[in-house]
PDB file of C-alpha atoms in Angstrom:
ATOM      1  CA  GLU H   1     -10.385 -16.866   8.008  1.00 58.00           C
ATOM      2  CA  THR H   2     -11.713 -13.298   8.035  1.00 70.00           C
ATOM      3  CA  GLY H   3      -9.913 -10.583   6.168  1.00 92.00           C
ATOM      4  CA  VAL H   4      -9.158  -7.033   7.249  1.00 96.00           C
ATOM      5  CA  THR H   5     -12.252  -4.961   7.903  1.00 97.00           C
ATOM      6  CA  GLN H   6     -12.578  -1.201   8.327  1.00 98.00           C
ATOM      7  CA  SER H   7     -15.304   1.128   9.506  1.00 97.00           C
ATOM      8  CA  PRO H   8     -16.883   3.365   8.531  1.00 98.00           C
ATOM      9  CA  THR H   9     -16.792   3.056   4.744  1.00 97.00           C
ATOM     10  CA  HIS H  10     -17.318   6.757   4.121  1.00 97.00           C
ATOM     11  CA  LEU H  11     -17.177   9.790   6.370  1.00 97.00           C
ATOM     12  CA  ILE H  12     -17.718  13.495   5.904  1.00 98.00           C
ATOM     13  CA  LYS H  13     -16.270  15.890   8.478  1.00 98.00           C
ATOM     14  CA  THR H  14     -15.789  19.618   8.819  1.00 98.00           C
ATOM     15  CA  ARG H  15     -12.402  21.299   9.081  1.00 98.00           C
ATOM     16  CA  GLY H  16     -11.258  21.436  12.709  1.00 98.00           C
ATOM     17  CA  GLN H  17     -13.223  18.374  13.793  1.00 98.00           C
ATOM     18  CA  GLN H  18     -11.788  15.086  15.045  1.00 98.00           C
ATOM     19  CA  VAL H  19     -12.291  11.631  13.538  1.00 98.00           C
ATOM     20  CA  THR H  20     -11.723   8.023  14.620  1.00 98.00           C
ATOM     21  CA  LEU H  21     -11.337   5.238  12.090  1.00 98.00           C
ATOM     22  CA  ARG H  22     -11.405   1.569  13.034  1.00 98.00           C
ATOM     23  CA  CYS H  23      -9.733  -1.567  11.728  1.00 98.00           C
ATOM     24  CA  SER H  24      -9.908  -5.254  12.542  1.00 96.00           C
ATOM     25  CA  SER H  25      -6.844  -7.186  11.509  1.00 93.00           C
ATOM     26  CA  GLN H  26      -6.822 -10.494   9.690  1.00 90.00           C
ATOM     27  CA  SER H  27      -6.954 -13.574  11.892  1.00 87.00           C
ATOM     28  CA  GLY H  28      -3.458 -14.552  13.054  1.00 86.00           C
ATOM     29  CA  HIS H  29      -1.910 -11.133  12.345  1.00 90.00           C
ATOM     30  CA  ASN H  30      -0.442  -9.100  15.215  1.00 90.00           C
ATOM     31  CA  THR H  31       0.691  -6.017  13.296  1.00 93.00           C
ATOM     32  CA  VAL H  32      -1.398  -3.215  11.861  1.00 95.00           C
ATOM     33  CA  SER H  33      -0.193  -0.390   9.622  1.00 95.00           C
ATOM     34  CA  TRP H  34      -2.150   2.663   8.554  1.00 97.00           C
ATOM     35  CA  TYR H  35      -1.750   4.412   5.220  1.00 97.00           C
ATOM     36  CA  GLN H  36      -3.163   7.552   3.649  1.00 98.00           C
ATOM     37  CA  GLN H  37      -3.879   7.391  -0.080  1.00 98.00           C
ATOM     38  CA  ALA H  38      -4.659  10.636  -1.856  1.00 96.00           C
ATOM     39  CA  LEU H  39      -6.391  10.458  -5.223  1.00 93.00           C
ATOM     40  CA  GLY H  40      -4.008   9.261  -7.924  1.00 92.00           C
ATOM     41  CA  GLN H  41      -1.186   8.559  -5.484  1.00 94.00           C
ATOM     42  CA  GLY H  42       0.328   5.559  -3.795  1.00 96.00           C
ATOM     43  CA  PRO H  43      -0.385   4.764  -0.138  1.00 97.00           C
ATOM     44  CA  GLN H  44       1.698   6.841   2.280  1.00 96.00           C
ATOM     45  CA  PHE H  45       2.774   5.168   5.526  1.00 94.00           C
ATOM     46  CA  ILE H  46       1.351   6.827   8.650  1.00 96.00           C
ATOM     47  CA  PHE H  47       2.420   4.429  11.408  1.00 95.00           C
ATOM     48  CA  GLN H  48       2.587   0.791  12.445  1.00 94.00           C
ATOM     49  CA  TYR H  49       1.427  -0.928  15.641  1.00 94.00           C
ATOM     50  CA  TYR H  50       2.887  -4.171  16.886  1.00 92.00           C
ATOM     51  CA  ARG H  51       1.595  -5.806  20.059  1.00 89.00           C
ATOM     52  CA  GLU H  52      -0.133  -2.607  21.155  1.00 92.00           C
ATOM     53  CA  GLU H  53       2.951  -0.393  20.753  1.00 93.00           C
ATOM     54  CA  GLU H  54       3.715   2.110  17.992  1.00 93.00           C
ATOM     55  CA  ASN H  55       6.490   0.457  16.044  1.00 87.00           C
ATOM     56  CA  GLY H  56       7.349   3.225  13.610  1.00 88.00           C
ATOM     57  CA  ARG H  57       5.975   6.390  12.098  1.00 92.00           C
ATOM     58  CA  GLY H  58       6.013   8.131   8.743  1.00 92.00           C
ATOM     59  CA  ASN H  59       6.077  11.874   8.039  1.00 93.00           C
ATOM     60  CA  PHE H  60       2.742  12.739   9.602  1.00 97.00           C
ATOM     61  CA  PRO H  61       2.140  15.353  12.334  1.00 97.00           C
ATOM     62  CA  PRO H  62       1.268  14.400  15.933  1.00 97.00           C
ATOM     63  CA  ARG H  63      -2.415  15.141  15.349  1.00 98.00           C
ATOM     64  CA  PHE H  64      -2.419  11.705  13.679  1.00 98.00           C
ATOM     65  CA  SER H  65      -2.433   9.170  16.496  1.00 97.00           C
ATOM     66  CA  GLY H  66      -3.400   5.573  16.951  1.00 97.00           C
ATOM     67  CA  LEU H  67      -4.071   2.675  19.242  1.00 97.00           C
ATOM     68  CA  GLN H  68      -3.888  -1.077  19.050  1.00 96.00           C
ATOM     69  CA  PHE H  69      -5.969  -3.268  21.315  1.00 95.00           C
ATOM     70  CA  PRO H  70      -5.197  -6.702  22.842  1.00 94.00           C
ATOM     71  CA  ASN H  71      -7.161  -8.400  20.065  1.00 91.00           C
ATOM     72  CA  TYR H  72      -4.882  -6.558  17.564  1.00 92.00           C
ATOM     73  CA  SER H  73      -7.636  -4.355  16.210  1.00 95.00           C
ATOM     74  CA  SER H  74      -6.661  -0.724  15.813  1.00 97.00           C
ATOM     75  CA  GLU H  75      -7.881   2.850  15.672  1.00 98.00           C
ATOM     76  CA  LEU H  76      -6.589   5.869  13.794  1.00 98.00           C
ATOM     77  CA  ASN H  77      -7.439   9.243  15.305  1.00 98.00           C
ATOM     78  CA  VAL H  78      -6.999  12.525  13.497  1.00 98.00           C
ATOM     79  CA  ASN H  79      -7.466  15.794  15.367  1.00 98.00           C
ATOM     80  CA  ALA H  80      -7.996  19.310  13.996  1.00 98.00           C
ATOM     81  CA  LEU H  81      -8.919  18.052  10.538  1.00 98.00           C
ATOM     82  CA  GLU H  82      -7.624  19.972   7.538  1.00 98.00           C
ATOM     83  CA  LEU H  83      -8.919  19.984   3.967  1.00 98.00           C
ATOM     84  CA  ASP H  84      -5.778  18.125   2.838  1.00 97.00           C
ATOM     85  CA  ASP H  85      -6.687  15.224   5.130  1.00 98.00           C
ATOM     86  CA  SER H  86      -9.345  14.230   2.597  1.00 98.00           C
ATOM     87  CA  ALA H  87      -8.176  10.833   1.333  1.00 98.00           C
ATOM     88  CA  LEU H  88      -8.684   7.088   1.453  1.00 98.00           C
ATOM     89  CA  TYR H  89      -7.361   5.704   4.735  1.00 98.00           C
ATOM     90  CA  LEU H  90      -6.166   2.144   4.457  1.00 98.00           C
ATOM     91  CA  CYS H  91      -5.453  -0.261   7.250  1.00 97.00           C
ATOM     92  CA  ALA H  92      -3.215  -3.232   6.544  1.00 96.00           C
ATOM     93  CA  SER H  93      -2.362  -6.156   8.754  1.00 94.00           C
ATOM     94  CA  SER H  94       0.643  -8.438   8.556  1.00 91.00           C
ATOM     95  CA  PHE H  95       1.868 -11.568  10.246  1.00 88.00           C
ATOM     96  CA  THR H  96       4.569  -9.710  12.153  1.00 80.00           C
ATOM     97  CA  SER H  97       6.241  -6.324  12.380  1.00 75.00           C
ATOM     98  CA  GLY H  98       8.512  -4.833   9.746  1.00 70.00           C
ATOM     99  CA  GLY H  99       7.973  -4.409   6.047  1.00 72.00           C
ATOM    100  CA  ASN H 100       6.265  -7.713   5.400  1.00 81.00           C
ATOM    101  CA  GLU H 101       3.483  -8.342   2.913  1.00 89.00           C
ATOM    102  CA  GLN H 102       0.471  -6.274   3.789  1.00 92.00           C
ATOM    103  CA  TYR H 103      -3.143  -7.404   3.691  1.00 95.00           C
ATOM    104  CA  PHE H 104      -5.226  -4.312   3.105  1.00 97.00           C
ATOM    105  CA  GLY H 105      -8.750  -3.568   4.195  1.00 97.00           C
ATOM    106  CA  PRO H 106     -11.271  -1.857   1.908  1.00 97.00           C
ATOM    107  CA  GLY H 107     -10.454   1.567   3.338  1.00 97.00           C
ATOM    108  CA  THR H 108     -12.367   4.519   4.763  1.00 98.00           C
ATOM    109  CA  ARG H 109     -13.015   7.427   2.409  1.00 98.00           C
ATOM    110  CA  LEU H 110     -12.722  10.634   4.476  1.00 98.00           C
ATOM    111  CA  THR H 111     -13.927  13.929   3.057  1.00 98.00           C
ATOM    112  CA  VAL H 112     -13.146  17.126   4.939  1.00 98.00           C
ATOM    113  CA  THR H 113     -15.193  20.180   3.992  1.00 98.00           C
TER     114      THR H 113
ATOM    115  CA  GLY S   1      14.415   9.705   3.117  1.00 67.00           C
ATOM    116  CA  GLN S   2      13.775   6.761   0.861  1.00 72.00           C
ATOM    117  CA  GLN S   3      11.930   7.534  -2.367  1.00 89.00           C
ATOM    118  CA  VAL S   4      10.424   5.062  -4.799  1.00 95.00           C
ATOM    119  CA  MET S   5       9.677   6.172  -8.331  1.00 96.00           C
ATOM    120  CA  GLN S   6       7.593   4.335 -10.893  1.00 97.00           C
ATOM    121  CA  ILE S   7       7.370   4.792 -14.642  1.00 96.00           C
ATOM    122  CA  PRO S   8       5.321   5.130 -16.673  1.00 97.00           C
ATOM    123  CA  GLN S   9       2.473   6.756 -14.746  1.00 96.00           C
ATOM    124  CA  TYR S  10      -0.037   5.547 -17.326  1.00 97.00           C
ATOM    125  CA  GLN S  11       0.104   2.588 -19.684  1.00 97.00           C
ATOM    126  CA  HIS S  12      -2.502   2.209 -22.429  1.00 97.00           C
ATOM    127  CA  VAL S  13      -2.217  -1.255 -23.942  1.00 97.00           C
ATOM    128  CA  GLN S  14      -3.907  -3.071 -26.797  1.00 97.00           C
ATOM    129  CA  GLU S  15      -5.330  -6.381 -25.623  1.00 97.00           C
ATOM    130  CA  GLY S  16      -2.833  -9.118 -26.383  1.00 97.00           C
ATOM    131  CA  GLU S  17       0.232  -6.868 -26.268  1.00 97.00           C
ATOM    132  CA  ASP S  18       3.035  -6.952 -23.715  1.00 97.00           C
ATOM    133  CA  PHE S  19       4.227  -4.110 -21.479  1.00 96.00           C
ATOM    134  CA  THR S  20       6.665  -3.401 -18.681  1.00 98.00           C
ATOM    135  CA  THR S  21       6.494  -1.060 -15.715  1.00 97.00           C
ATOM    136  CA  TYR S  22       9.593   0.033 -13.826  1.00 98.00           C
ATOM    137  CA  CYS S  23      10.364   0.905 -10.242  1.00 97.00           C
ATOM    138  CA  ASN S  24      13.455   2.707  -8.923  1.00 97.00           C
ATOM    139  CA  SER S  25      14.514   3.386  -5.349  1.00 96.00           C
ATOM    140  CA  SER S  26      16.853   6.104  -4.094  1.00 93.00           C
ATOM    141  CA  THR S  27      18.275   3.635  -1.552  1.00 93.00           C
ATOM    142  CA  THR S  28      19.202  -0.046  -1.479  1.00 94.00           C
ATOM    143  CA  LEU S  29      16.238  -2.188  -0.521  1.00 94.00           C
ATOM    144  CA  SER S  30      15.990  -5.303   1.626  1.00 93.00           C
ATOM    145  CA  ASN S  31      12.960  -6.382  -0.334  1.00 94.00           C
ATOM    146  CA  ILE S  32      10.469  -5.064  -2.828  1.00 96.00           C
ATOM    147  CA  GLN S  33       6.789  -5.901  -3.078  1.00 96.00           C
ATOM    148  CA  TRP S  34       4.238  -5.446  -5.828  1.00 98.00           C
ATOM    149  CA  TYR S  35       0.556  -4.711  -5.331  1.00 98.00           C
ATOM    150  CA  LYS S  36      -2.410  -4.338  -7.661  1.00 98.00           C
ATOM    151  CA  GLN S  37      -5.311  -1.999  -6.999  1.00 98.00           C
ATOM    152  CA  ARG S  38      -8.419  -2.304  -9.132  1.00 97.00           C
ATOM    153  CA  PRO S  39     -10.509   0.855  -9.692  1.00 95.00           C
ATOM    154  CA  GLY S  40     -12.434   1.583  -6.497  1.00 93.00           C
ATOM    155  CA  GLY S  41     -10.643  -1.191  -4.652  1.00 95.00           C
ATOM    156  CA  HIS S  42      -7.768  -1.616  -2.253  1.00 97.00           C
ATOM    157  CA  PRO S  43      -4.178  -2.774  -2.885  1.00 97.00           C
ATOM    158  CA  VAL S  44      -3.789  -6.531  -3.122  1.00 97.00           C
ATOM    159  CA  PHE S  45      -0.410  -8.162  -2.555  1.00 96.00           C
ATOM    160  CA  LEU S  46       1.058  -9.836  -5.650  1.00 97.00           C
ATOM    161  CA  ILE S  47       4.619 -10.825  -4.781  1.00 97.00           C
ATOM    162  CA  GLN S  48       7.756 -10.105  -2.760  1.00 95.00           C
ATOM    163  CA  LEU S  49      11.321 -10.196  -4.089  1.00 96.00           C
ATOM    164  CA  VAL S  50      14.238 -10.450  -1.689  1.00 94.00           C
ATOM    165  CA  LYS S  51      17.379 -11.637  -3.474  1.00 96.00           C
ATOM    166  CA  SER S  52      19.592  -9.617  -5.811  1.00 97.00           C
ATOM    167  CA  GLY S  53      18.712 -10.467  -9.419  1.00 97.00           C
ATOM    168  CA  GLU S  54      15.694 -12.508  -8.388  1.00 97.00           C
ATOM    169  CA  VAL S  55      13.080 -13.304 -11.039  1.00 98.00           C
ATOM    170  CA  LYS S  56       9.633 -14.663 -10.220  1.00 98.00           C
ATOM    171  CA  LYS S  57       6.750 -15.523 -12.497  1.00 98.00           C
ATOM    172  CA  GLN S  58       3.032 -15.655 -11.893  1.00 97.00           C
ATOM    173  CA  LYS S  59       1.332 -16.918 -15.066  1.00 97.00           C
ATOM    174  CA  ARG S  60       1.647 -13.963 -17.465  1.00 98.00           C
ATOM    175  CA  LEU S  61       3.390 -11.694 -14.932  1.00 98.00           C
ATOM    176  CA  THR S  62       7.178 -11.643 -14.552  1.00 98.00           C
ATOM    177  CA  PHE S  63       8.782  -9.744 -11.686  1.00 98.00           C
ATOM    178  CA  GLN S  64      12.469  -8.898 -11.473  1.00 98.00           C
ATOM    179  CA  PHE S  65      14.674  -7.415  -8.740  1.00 98.00           C
ATOM    180  CA  GLY S  66      17.796  -5.603  -9.881  1.00 97.00           C
ATOM    181  CA  GLU S  67      21.320  -6.755  -9.076  1.00 96.00           C
ATOM    182  CA  ALA S  68      21.927  -3.663  -6.934  1.00 97.00           C
ATOM    183  CA  LYS S  69      18.558  -4.129  -5.186  1.00 96.00           C
ATOM    184  CA  LYS S  70      17.538  -0.580  -6.116  1.00 97.00           C
ATOM    185  CA  ASN S  71      15.199  -1.285  -8.997  1.00 97.00           C
ATOM    186  CA  SER S  72      12.518  -3.701 -10.082  1.00 98.00           C
ATOM    187  CA  SER S  73      10.263  -4.364 -13.024  1.00 98.00           C
ATOM    188  CA  LEU S  74       6.948  -6.012 -13.773  1.00 98.00           C
ATOM    189  CA  HIS S  75       6.401  -7.406 -17.260  1.00 98.00           C
ATOM    190  CA  ILE S  76       2.958  -8.551 -18.382  1.00 98.00           C
ATOM    191  CA  THR S  77       2.591 -10.625 -21.527  1.00 98.00           C
ATOM    192  CA  ALA S  78      -0.539 -10.971 -23.659  1.00 98.00           C
ATOM    193  CA  THR S  79      -2.433  -8.313 -21.717  1.00 97.00           C
ATOM    194  CA  GLN S  80      -6.056  -9.097 -20.889  1.00 97.00           C
ATOM    195  CA  THR S  81      -8.900  -6.870 -19.731  1.00 96.00           C
ATOM    196  CA  THR S  82      -8.541  -8.433 -16.271  1.00 96.00           C
ATOM    197  CA  ASP S  83      -5.128  -6.738 -16.023  1.00 97.00           C
ATOM    198  CA  VAL S  84      -6.766  -3.305 -15.727  1.00 97.00           C
ATOM    199  CA  GLY S  85      -5.804  -1.467 -12.548  1.00 98.00           C
ATOM    200  CA  THR S  86      -2.931   0.339 -10.869  1.00 98.00           C
ATOM    201  CA  TYR S  87       0.249  -1.553 -10.108  1.00 98.00           C
ATOM    202  CA  PHE S  88       2.331  -0.330  -7.187  1.00 98.00           C
ATOM    203  CA  CYS S  89       5.803  -1.289  -6.130  1.00 97.00           C
ATOM    204  CA  ALA S  90       6.680  -0.846  -2.469  1.00 96.00           C
ATOM    205  CA  GLY S  91      10.218  -0.868  -1.131  1.00 94.00           C
ATOM    206  CA  ASN S  92      11.406  -1.864   2.297  1.00 89.00           C
ATOM    207  CA  SER S  93      14.810  -0.941   3.757  1.00 84.00           C
ATOM    208  CA  ASN S  94      15.168  -3.180   6.803  1.00 71.00           C
ATOM    209  CA  ASP S  95      12.652  -1.334   8.905  1.00 74.00           C
ATOM    210  CA  TYR S  96       8.971  -1.170   9.606  1.00 77.00           C
ATOM    211  CA  LYS S  97       8.121   1.121   6.722  1.00 85.00           C
ATOM    212  CA  LEU S  98       6.988   0.299   3.192  1.00 91.00           C
ATOM    213  CA  SER S  99       7.486   3.131   0.715  1.00 93.00           C
ATOM    214  CA  PHE S 100       5.059   2.938  -2.164  1.00 95.00           C
ATOM    215  CA  GLY S 101       5.595   4.360  -5.600  1.00 96.00           C
ATOM    216  CA  ALA S 102       2.886   6.457  -7.257  1.00 96.00           C
ATOM    217  CA  GLY S 103       1.828   3.492  -9.375  1.00 97.00           C
ATOM    218  CA  THR S 104       1.335   2.663 -13.039  1.00 98.00           C
ATOM    219  CA  THR S 105      -2.295   2.803 -14.117  1.00 97.00           C
ATOM    220  CA  VAL S 106      -3.056   0.314 -16.865  1.00 97.00           C
ATOM    221  CA  THR S 107      -5.947   0.558 -19.292  1.00 97.00           C
ATOM    222  CA  VAL S 108      -6.637  -2.044 -21.976  1.00 97.00           C
ATOM    223  CA  ARG S 109      -8.143  -1.500 -25.426  1.00 94.00           C
ATOM    224  CA  ALA S 110     -10.150  -4.505 -26.541  1.00 90.00           C
TER     225      ALA S 110
END
């Protein structure tokens, strides 16, 4: 059984650019959630995808968008990057939708300069 | 919106001592989960509590869910160096969203 994987591990972008982060869910899981974790803070919910549909969204602007593919992998896209977008982006998969136990990937560290 | 608060923010513990970290929600929760994040790592699921007043134990860790389902605690006995990390509670209110607290960061003095 493979766990949650994310790519890339680290990324440096310039303000105003766009970025795509990728996540492969754990085998058997059909739900993927994305979180933003600023330094010294807890993960903040961005959105959740269940069977290729956005299932819910946190307090993030529309320039944060996502996709889920038929194999349940997922992408997080962020447009018009701002300095405050610098954070660890965590993908988590779960067996089904809702607030069930989350299996987190190692994260992508995004730095915006 | 739902807010989850954790105290203390930092816990410095002598090896072998006990400590407790607390979690409080502004709203009634359907369940609460606890995660541990080691330095440089990602959150790892520890446990989920669902029932009012529920108590669960994992070796030296004891988790409790309040009667009103608005608060929770994690008690660690005989702290070891392997307990170092940040402990997060995350509350769920019958929807898709988990709200994480800011965490309690634990350091251990040998």
